[in-house]
Each structure stands twice: as structure tokens, then as C-alpha cells.
Amino acid sequence: MQEIRVELTKNPKKKPAPGDPLPFGRIFTDHMFMMDYDLGQGWHDPRIVPYGPIELEPSAMCLHYGQSVFEGMKAYRAVDGRILLFRPEKNMARLNVSNERLCIPQIDEEFAKEAIAKLVSIERDWIPSGEGTSLYIRPFIIGVDPHVGVHPASHLIFMVICCPVGAYYPEGLNPVKIYVEKNYVRAVRGGMGYTKTAGNYAASLKAQDEAEKQEYTQVLWLDGVERKYIEEVGTMNVFFVIDDEVITPALQGSILSGITRMSCIEILKHWGMKVTERRISIDEVAEAARTGRLKEAFGSGTAAVISPIGHLKWGDDIMEINNGEIGPISQKLYDTLTGIQWGKLPDELNWTYEVH
Ligand code: COI
């Protein structure tokens, strides 16, 4: 494995005090990881350096054509003081899936995981310990050739930055209000919907902005062809509990293969519940709501964890789900996932990875 050079900051920043509010993604730690790729040389020069601005040419390709991918993961301060990552190998594998689609060279997944663990270890004092807090980790890769021409880049940078965070939504674990998007679509099969690439999030901004103006937290996307089948929510995968079946849209190329989604499915199956990955239309959800069979709805994601949906608006159809309160399955999934992540529950499935 390549040696990671470490240059520690001479000007450590003031860390948030315990109990200070931690807005999501606005406070950054003292250091970051960087590594370069050059055609013919491969990935090289891995280093951990003080966090700060990077120099890019205005012609850097990522700024023009969006050749960029990212991941979202968290480090947790367990109740016994250990520092835990949650299924980091899944993030690294997904990063390579995104890389493949975006013509970005594959990374060495094991090396990248160890590099992240080393960065987290250096930043250990930044990991908050308050209820519901963690260190959010953002690995990303950008193509930076100075070239205003549409081609895969031959010089890229892989970076990892970290921020201490609290809940992603101000609602915390209180149910969010979601708006079913009728006019805009996020992705289509054959496109990039299954990757974590900047463009997917750029495509969501307009709808998100309009939803927020109407006091909705996020939008629920429908498929880009028939505008009928449910895809995902802005920053989360989505689940519906209809009667005794937990249903989540199947992965068919246009939605993200969430690691929290995958973990929820595995936990639900472990509990012996009926979990189905299939196409589910908004009509089916609305009909289930009308007939009292829609028991719960929730989103899942690294940033959002489990986010109950209390209110769904589809045109004039307003669905109040579980009286706008968190349901038992959402609560139990949240407690189980976070229980494993914070080391409060035994990690029977071997999902955590300790940082030393
Ligand atoms: C995550 O859940 O980690 C994400 O990447 C969503 C994000 C856009 C905040």
C-alpha cells in the first residue's frame, strides 16, 4: 500500500463545544485527504494536509461538465469511546460504481477505506458525542484537466473532507412534509440516477426550491418516463408500509443504491418482516392512504438516517400518514441502526469498522 504523507495544521481551529448547535455540513475539521491521478501514473501522492482552499484552473473540466462523484459516510463516537465507521467498504464499492459510469479511474477500495480511517483517527477530537451527532465524511473525486472540451479527464483529484454534524433535517426525527413532484424529473434509466454525482443533485435544485417555498422539506421523485412510479426523495431512499408489507422501489438504474436502504432491508428481513423491492406507483400509495392501509412512510439515508414522512402532497391529494407521527417500524429501525452505529446494541451483522 502507498504511504500516506501527513502534514498537520499549525493553526487548529476552535471546535464546537458540547451542546453547540451543529448545522449540517457547514463546519469543517482541520485536515483533509488528497490524492492525484494522472494518466500513465495512476493514483499517486496520497496525503493528509491542513483543510483549506485548493487551486483549480478556471478551465478545470469538473467546473464545466460535472465529471465528479462523491460519497457520504459517518464516523460515530460509540458509548464506550470507540470510533466506528458504518459499512465503509460499501461506500467505497459504490464510489467505484459511480466512477465507472463517469469515466473516472477506479480507486483501490481497501486503500481508500484505510485512508479515510487514518483521516478520522487524526480528526478524532472533532467527533461530537451529543445525542444524534456524528462526523460526516465526504469523499469526492473531480476531473481537473484545464480543457474546455468534452472528454474524460486524465488528471483527477480524490479528496476527503469531514464535518461534525447533527440532524440533516431541522425536524430531526419528527416527520417531514414531502411534496410529490409532477413537473420535473431527476433521472431516467440509462442515465446517471444510480450514481452519486453532482449533476443528479443539480437536477433536483429547482424542484427542491419550489417545494421549500411551499413549506415542504423535500420532493418525492416519480419515474422520468411515465411519471407514475416512485423513485426516491431528494436525499433519501423511500419506504412505505402498506398493511404488513414494507415496500421500497426496486433498483432499476435510476435511483441510488443507498447503504442505509440496504441495511434497513436486511434488518427488516432479520426481524422476519415482509420486505419487497418492487415498482410502486403513487396511485397505489394514494389508494392505500385513502383506504387506511398506508401505515407508515419513511426515508433512509446516511445524512438523514431514518426520516419519517408525516405528510405527502400529490396535487390536491394530501395524505396524512400515521397522524403525522413517527410509526413503530420507523422508530424501531432508527433505534436499531443508530444503536449499532453508536455501539449501544451488539453488532451481530458485523457492520461497524473500528478506527484506531
Ligand atoms: C448522504 O446521505 O450522505 C448524502 O450524500 C445525501 C446528501 C446529498 C446530503
PDB file of C-alpha atoms in Angstrom, residues 94-287:
ATOM      1  CA  ARG A  94     -20.388   2.349  -4.588  1.00  0.00           C
ATOM      2  CA  LEU A  95     -17.808   5.047  -5.288  1.00  0.00           C
ATOM      3  CA  ASN A  96     -16.291   2.733  -7.873  1.00  0.00           C
ATOM      4  CA  VAL A  97     -19.737   2.089  -9.388  1.00  0.00           C
ATOM      5  CA  SER A  98     -20.150   5.858  -9.782  1.00  0.00           C
ATOM      6  CA  ASN A  99     -16.575   6.112 -11.108  1.00  0.00           C
ATOM      7  CA  GLU A 100     -17.280   3.542 -13.778  1.00  0.00           C
ATOM      8  CA  ARG A 101     -20.319   5.469 -15.061  1.00  0.00           C
ATOM      9  CA  LEU A 102     -18.496   8.808 -15.035  1.00  0.00           C
ATOM     10  CA  CYS A 103     -15.295   7.518 -16.748  1.00  0.00           C
ATOM     11  CA  ILE A 104     -13.317   8.101 -13.567  1.00  0.00           C
ATOM     12  CA  PRO A 105     -10.493   5.627 -12.889  1.00  0.00           C
ATOM     13  CA  GLN A 106     -11.226   3.016 -10.249  1.00  0.00           C
ATOM     14  CA  ILE A 107      -9.819   3.582  -6.785  1.00  0.00           C
ATOM     15  CA  ASP A 108      -8.283   0.880  -4.584  1.00  0.00           C
ATOM     16  CA  GLU A 109     -11.244   0.376  -2.219  1.00  0.00           C
ATOM     17  CA  GLU A 110      -9.237  -1.074   0.654  1.00  0.00           C
ATOM     18  CA  PHE A 111      -6.646   1.686   0.435  1.00  0.00           C
ATOM     19  CA  ALA A 112      -9.330   4.389   0.300  1.00  0.00           C
ATOM     20  CA  LYS A 113     -11.068   2.905   3.355  1.00  0.00           C
ATOM     21  CA  GLU A 114      -7.787   2.898   5.285  1.00  0.00           C
ATOM     22  CA  ALA A 115      -7.025   6.472   4.174  1.00  0.00           C
ATOM     23  CA  ILE A 116     -10.431   7.572   5.490  1.00  0.00           C
ATOM     24  CA  ALA A 117      -9.840   5.706   8.761  1.00  0.00           C
ATOM     25  CA  LYS A 118      -6.478   7.465   9.114  1.00  0.00           C
ATOM     26  CA  LEU A 119      -8.028  10.883   8.497  1.00  0.00           C
ATOM     27  CA  VAL A 120     -10.796  10.151  11.000  1.00  0.00           C
ATOM     28  CA  SER A 121      -8.218   8.999  13.521  1.00  0.00           C
ATOM     29  CA  ILE A 122      -6.336  12.308  13.160  1.00  0.00           C
ATOM     30  CA  GLU A 123      -9.631  14.214  13.481  1.00  0.00           C
ATOM     31  CA  ARG A 124     -10.902  12.111  16.400  1.00  0.00           C
ATOM     32  CA  ASP A 125     -11.312  15.115  18.704  1.00  0.00           C
ATOM     33  CA  TRP A 126     -13.740  16.611  16.203  1.00  0.00           C
ATOM     34  CA  ILE A 127     -16.192  13.727  16.519  1.00  0.00           C
ATOM     35  CA  PRO A 128     -19.081  15.068  18.575  1.00  0.00           C
ATOM     36  CA  SER A 129     -20.644  12.980  21.297  1.00  0.00           C
ATOM     37  CA  GLY A 130     -24.092  14.555  21.724  1.00  0.00           C
ATOM     38  CA  GLU A 131     -27.228  12.541  21.021  1.00  0.00           C
ATOM     39  CA  GLY A 132     -27.724  12.118  17.266  1.00  0.00           C
ATOM     40  CA  THR A 133     -24.379  13.684  16.308  1.00  0.00           C
ATOM     41  CA  SER A 134     -21.519  12.251  14.236  1.00  0.00           C
ATOM     42  CA  LEU A 135     -18.653  13.203  11.962  1.00  0.00           C
ATOM     43  CA  TYR A 136     -19.930  13.327   8.396  1.00  0.00           C
ATOM     44  CA  ILE A 137     -17.308  12.222   5.892  1.00  0.00           C
ATOM     45  CA  ARG A 138     -17.422  13.406   2.308  1.00  0.00           C
ATOM     46  CA  PRO A 139     -15.093  11.602  -0.112  1.00  0.00           C
ATOM     47  CA  PHE A 140     -15.227  13.002  -3.657  1.00  0.00           C
ATOM     48  CA  ILE A 141     -13.377  12.901  -6.950  1.00  0.00           C
ATOM     49  CA  ILE A 142     -13.206  15.642  -9.574  1.00  0.00           C
ATOM     50  CA  GLY A 143     -11.705  15.811 -13.047  1.00  0.00           C
ATOM     51  CA  VAL A 144      -9.430  18.855 -13.190  1.00  0.00           C
ATOM     52  CA  ASP A 145      -7.691  18.949 -16.591  1.00  0.00           C
ATOM     53  CA  PRO A 146      -7.567  22.512 -17.880  1.00  0.00           C
ATOM     54  CA  HIS A 147      -9.554  21.750 -21.016  1.00  0.00           C
ATOM     55  CA  VAL A 148     -12.825  23.208 -22.243  1.00  0.00           C
ATOM     56  CA  GLY A 149     -13.552  20.134 -24.332  1.00  0.00           C
ATOM     57  CA  VAL A 150     -15.910  17.292 -23.503  1.00  0.00           C
ATOM     58  CA  HIS A 151     -13.723  14.264 -22.717  1.00  0.00           C
ATOM     59  CA  PRO A 152     -12.973  12.138 -19.692  1.00  0.00           C
ATOM     60  CA  ALA A 153     -10.311  13.868 -17.613  1.00  0.00           C
ATOM     61  CA  SER A 154      -6.783  12.494 -17.418  1.00  0.00           C
ATOM     62  CA  HIS A 155      -5.918  14.396 -14.231  1.00  0.00           C
ATOM     63  CA  LEU A 156      -8.239  13.939 -11.282  1.00  0.00           C
ATOM     64  CA  ILE A 157      -8.184  14.640  -7.561  1.00  0.00           C
ATOM     65  CA  PHE A 158      -9.623  12.396  -4.860  1.00  0.00           C
ATOM     66  CA  MET A 159     -10.347  14.265  -1.638  1.00  0.00           C
ATOM     67  CA  VAL A 160     -11.994  13.583   1.698  1.00  0.00           C
ATOM     68  CA  ILE A 161     -13.307  16.298   3.982  1.00  0.00           C
ATOM     69  CA  CYS A 162     -15.126  15.928   7.308  1.00  0.00           C
ATOM     70  CA  CYS A 163     -17.686  17.897   9.270  1.00  0.00           C
ATOM     71  CA  PRO A 164     -19.185  17.403  12.724  1.00  0.00           C
ATOM     72  CA  VAL A 165     -22.942  17.221  12.231  1.00  0.00           C
ATOM     73  CA  GLY A 166     -26.273  16.911  13.934  1.00  0.00           C
ATOM     74  CA  ALA A 167     -29.525  16.018  12.182  1.00  0.00           C
ATOM     75  CA  TYR A 168     -29.737  16.684   8.427  1.00  0.00           C
ATOM     76  CA  TYR A 169     -33.293  17.985   8.632  1.00  0.00           C
ATOM     77  CA  PRO A 170     -34.212  20.570  11.239  1.00  0.00           C
ATOM     78  CA  GLU A 171     -37.176  18.277  12.009  1.00  0.00           C
ATOM     79  CA  GLY A 172     -34.741  15.658  13.416  1.00  0.00           C
ATOM     80  CA  LEU A 173     -36.750  12.501  13.956  1.00  0.00           C
ATOM     81  CA  ASN A 174     -40.046  14.380  13.679  1.00  0.00           C
ATOM     82  CA  PRO A 175     -41.947  13.524  10.488  1.00  0.00           C
ATOM     83  CA  VAL A 176     -41.183  15.618   7.410  1.00  0.00           C
ATOM     84  CA  LYS A 177     -43.585  17.003   4.832  1.00  0.00           C
ATOM     85  CA  ILE A 178     -42.902  15.789   1.316  1.00  0.00           C
ATOM     86  CA  TYR A 179     -44.245  17.036  -1.986  1.00  0.00           C
ATOM     87  CA  VAL A 180     -44.706  14.614  -4.914  1.00  0.00           C
ATOM     88  CA  GLU A 181     -43.011  16.240  -7.897  1.00  0.00           C
ATOM     89  CA  LYS A 182     -45.143  16.349 -11.033  1.00  0.00           C
ATOM     90  CA  ASN A 183     -43.246  18.680 -13.344  1.00  0.00           C
ATOM     91  CA  TYR A 184     -39.574  17.853 -13.054  1.00  0.00           C
ATOM     92  CA  VAL A 185     -37.760  14.519 -13.153  1.00  0.00           C
ATOM     93  CA  ARG A 186     -34.455  13.598 -11.550  1.00  0.00           C
ATOM     94  CA  ALA A 187     -33.136  10.774 -13.707  1.00  0.00           C
ATOM     95  CA  VAL A 188     -34.054   8.139 -16.261  1.00  0.00           C
ATOM     96  CA  ARG A 189     -32.826   4.600 -16.764  1.00  0.00           C
ATOM     97  CA  GLY A 190     -29.649   4.642 -18.792  1.00  0.00           C
ATOM     98  CA  GLY A 191     -28.751   7.981 -17.223  1.00  0.00           C
ATOM     99  CA  MET A 192     -26.792   8.539 -14.014  1.00  0.00           C
ATOM    100  CA  GLY A 193     -29.521   8.215 -11.397  1.00  0.00           C
ATOM    101  CA  TYR A 194     -27.841   5.274  -9.664  1.00  0.00           C
ATOM    102  CA  THR A 195     -24.591   7.183  -9.153  1.00  0.00           C
ATOM    103  CA  LYS A 196     -23.641   9.777  -6.598  1.00  0.00           C
ATOM    104  CA  THR A 197     -22.674  12.500  -8.999  1.00  0.00           C
ATOM    105  CA  ALA A 198     -23.086  16.250  -8.663  1.00  0.00           C
ATOM    106  CA  GLY A 199     -25.388  16.511 -11.694  1.00  0.00           C
ATOM    107  CA  ASN A 200     -28.123  14.442 -10.054  1.00  0.00           C
ATOM    108  CA  TYR A 201     -28.259  16.945  -7.229  1.00  0.00           C
ATOM    109  CA  ALA A 202     -28.110  19.928  -9.595  1.00  0.00           C
ATOM    110  CA  ALA A 203     -31.124  18.405 -11.367  1.00  0.00           C
ATOM    111  CA  SER A 204     -33.007  18.406  -8.079  1.00  0.00           C
ATOM    112  CA  LEU A 205     -32.446  22.019  -7.012  1.00  0.00           C
ATOM    113  CA  LYS A 206     -35.315  23.669  -8.848  1.00  0.00           C
ATOM    114  CA  ALA A 207     -37.920  21.228  -7.543  1.00  0.00           C
ATOM    115  CA  GLN A 208     -36.417  21.418  -4.057  1.00  0.00           C
ATOM    116  CA  ASP A 209     -36.569  25.207  -4.131  1.00  0.00           C
ATOM    117  CA  GLU A 210     -40.224  25.192  -5.191  1.00  0.00           C
ATOM    118  CA  ALA A 211     -41.085  22.613  -2.533  1.00  0.00           C
ATOM    119  CA  GLU A 212     -39.396  24.694   0.172  1.00  0.00           C
ATOM    120  CA  LYS A 213     -41.323  27.797  -0.895  1.00  0.00           C
ATOM    121  CA  GLN A 214     -44.471  25.802  -0.153  1.00  0.00           C
ATOM    122  CA  GLU A 215     -43.023  24.751   3.194  1.00  0.00           C
ATOM    123  CA  TYR A 216     -42.240  21.192   2.198  1.00  0.00           C
ATOM    124  CA  THR A 217     -38.966  19.626   3.295  1.00  0.00           C
ATOM    125  CA  GLN A 218     -38.172  17.767   0.083  1.00  0.00           C
ATOM    126  CA  VAL A 219     -39.708  16.285  -3.022  1.00  0.00           C
ATOM    127  CA  LEU A 220     -40.600  12.707  -3.867  1.00  0.00           C
ATOM    128  CA  TRP A 221     -39.492  11.913  -7.406  1.00  0.00           C
ATOM    129  CA  LEU A 222     -41.561   9.909  -9.851  1.00  0.00           C
ATOM    130  CA  ASP A 223     -40.051   7.955 -12.750  1.00  0.00           C
ATOM    131  CA  GLY A 224     -38.969  10.039 -15.708  1.00  0.00           C
ATOM    132  CA  VAL A 225     -40.951   8.151 -18.353  1.00  0.00           C
ATOM    133  CA  GLU A 226     -44.477   7.514 -17.103  1.00  0.00           C
ATOM    134  CA  ARG A 227     -44.335   9.924 -14.123  1.00  0.00           C
ATOM    135  CA  LYS A 228     -46.130   7.275 -12.200  1.00  0.00           C
ATOM    136  CA  TYR A 229     -43.719   5.065 -10.271  1.00  0.00           C
ATOM    137  CA  ILE A 230     -41.992   6.219  -7.117  1.00  0.00           C
ATOM    138  CA  GLU A 231     -38.212   6.661  -7.249  1.00  0.00           C
ATOM    139  CA  GLU A 232     -36.653   8.365  -4.235  1.00  0.00           C
ATOM    140  CA  VAL A 233     -36.791  11.502  -2.103  1.00  0.00           C
ATOM    141  CA  GLY A 234     -34.225  14.300  -2.606  1.00  0.00           C
ATOM    142  CA  THR A 235     -31.502  12.921  -0.327  1.00  0.00           C
ATOM    143  CA  MET A 236     -33.038   9.615   0.731  1.00  0.00           C
ATOM    144  CA  ASN A 237     -34.458   6.322  -0.467  1.00  0.00           C
ATOM    145  CA  VAL A 238     -38.076   5.783   0.483  1.00  0.00           C
ATOM    146  CA  PHE A 239     -40.137   3.013   2.112  1.00  0.00           C
ATOM    147  CA  PHE A 240     -43.906   2.556   2.520  1.00  0.00           C
ATOM    148  CA  VAL A 241     -45.625   0.248   4.969  1.00  0.00           C
ATOM    149  CA  ILE A 242     -48.890  -0.954   3.438  1.00  0.00           C
ATOM    150  CA  ASP A 243     -50.761  -3.454   5.592  1.00  0.00           C
ATOM    151  CA  ASP A 244     -47.960  -5.734   6.792  1.00  0.00           C
ATOM    152  CA  GLU A 245     -45.699  -5.299   3.766  1.00  0.00           C
ATOM    153  CA  VAL A 246     -42.736  -2.916   3.702  1.00  0.00           C
ATOM    154  CA  ILE A 247     -42.236  -1.771   0.116  1.00  0.00           C
ATOM    155  CA  THR A 248     -39.334   0.142  -1.400  1.00  0.00           C
ATOM    156  CA  PRO A 249     -38.765   0.922  -5.075  1.00  0.00           C
ATOM    157  CA  ALA A 250     -36.560  -1.665  -6.793  1.00  0.00           C
ATOM    158  CA  LEU A 251     -33.134  -0.559  -8.024  1.00  0.00           C
ATOM    159  CA  GLN A 252     -33.543  -0.291 -11.765  1.00  0.00           C
ATOM    160  CA  GLY A 253     -30.822   2.134 -12.700  1.00  0.00           C
ATOM    161  CA  SER A 254     -32.427   5.481 -11.950  1.00  0.00           C
ATOM    162  CA  ILE A 255     -32.269   5.536  -8.155  1.00  0.00           C
ATOM    163  CA  LEU A 256     -29.425   5.414  -5.695  1.00  0.00           C
ATOM    164  CA  SER A 257     -28.488   2.141  -4.080  1.00  0.00           C
ATOM    165  CA  GLY A 258     -28.498   3.501  -0.545  1.00  0.00           C
ATOM    166  CA  ILE A 259     -26.395   1.809   2.097  1.00  0.00           C
ATOM    167  CA  THR A 260     -28.953   2.740   4.745  1.00  0.00           C
ATOM    168  CA  ARG A 261     -31.650   1.388   2.383  1.00  0.00           C
ATOM    169  CA  MET A 262     -29.747  -1.899   2.069  1.00  0.00           C
ATOM    170  CA  SER A 263     -29.278  -2.051   5.846  1.00  0.00           C
ATOM    171  CA  CYS A 264     -32.988  -1.383   6.512  1.00  0.00           C
ATOM    172  CA  ILE A 265     -33.968  -4.200   4.153  1.00  0.00           C
ATOM    173  CA  GLU A 266     -31.544  -6.585   5.862  1.00  0.00           C
ATOM    174  CA  ILE A 267     -32.737  -5.608   9.360  1.00  0.00           C
ATOM    175  CA  LEU A 268     -36.417  -5.910   8.409  1.00  0.00           C
ATOM    176  CA  LYS A 269     -35.789  -9.373   6.935  1.00  0.00           C
ATOM    177  CA  HIS A 270     -33.847 -10.312  10.065  1.00  0.00           C
ATOM    178  CA  TRP A 271     -36.977  -9.402  12.066  1.00  0.00           C
ATOM    179  CA  GLY A 272     -38.985 -11.713   9.822  1.00  0.00           C
ATOM    180  CA  MET A 273     -40.951  -8.905   8.190  1.00  0.00           C
ATOM    181  CA  LYS A 274     -42.179  -8.977   4.643  1.00  0.00           C
ATOM    182  CA  VAL A 275     -39.990  -6.571   2.637  1.00  0.00           C
ATOM    183  CA  THR A 276     -40.500  -6.149  -1.073  1.00  0.00           C
ATOM    184  CA  GLU A 277     -38.336  -4.308  -3.586  1.00  0.00           C
ATOM    185  CA  ARG A 278     -40.637  -3.587  -6.494  1.00  0.00           C
ATOM    186  CA  ARG A 279     -42.220  -0.921  -8.623  1.00  0.00           C
ATOM    187  CA  ILE A 280     -44.754   1.027  -6.601  1.00  0.00           C
ATOM    188  CA  SER A 281     -46.900   3.713  -8.141  1.00  0.00           C
ATOM    189  CA  ILE A 282     -48.059   6.899  -6.487  1.00  0.00           C
ATOM    190  CA  ASP A 283     -51.642   5.769  -7.227  1.00  0.00           C
ATOM    191  CA  GLU A 284     -51.062   2.648  -5.143  1.00  0.00           C
ATOM    192  CA  VAL A 285     -49.781   4.755  -2.245  1.00  0.00           C
ATOM    193  CA  ALA A 286     -52.679   7.220  -2.535  1.00  0.00           C
ATOM    194  CA  GLU A 287     -55.207   4.380  -2.685  1.00  0.00           C
TER     195      GLU A 287
END
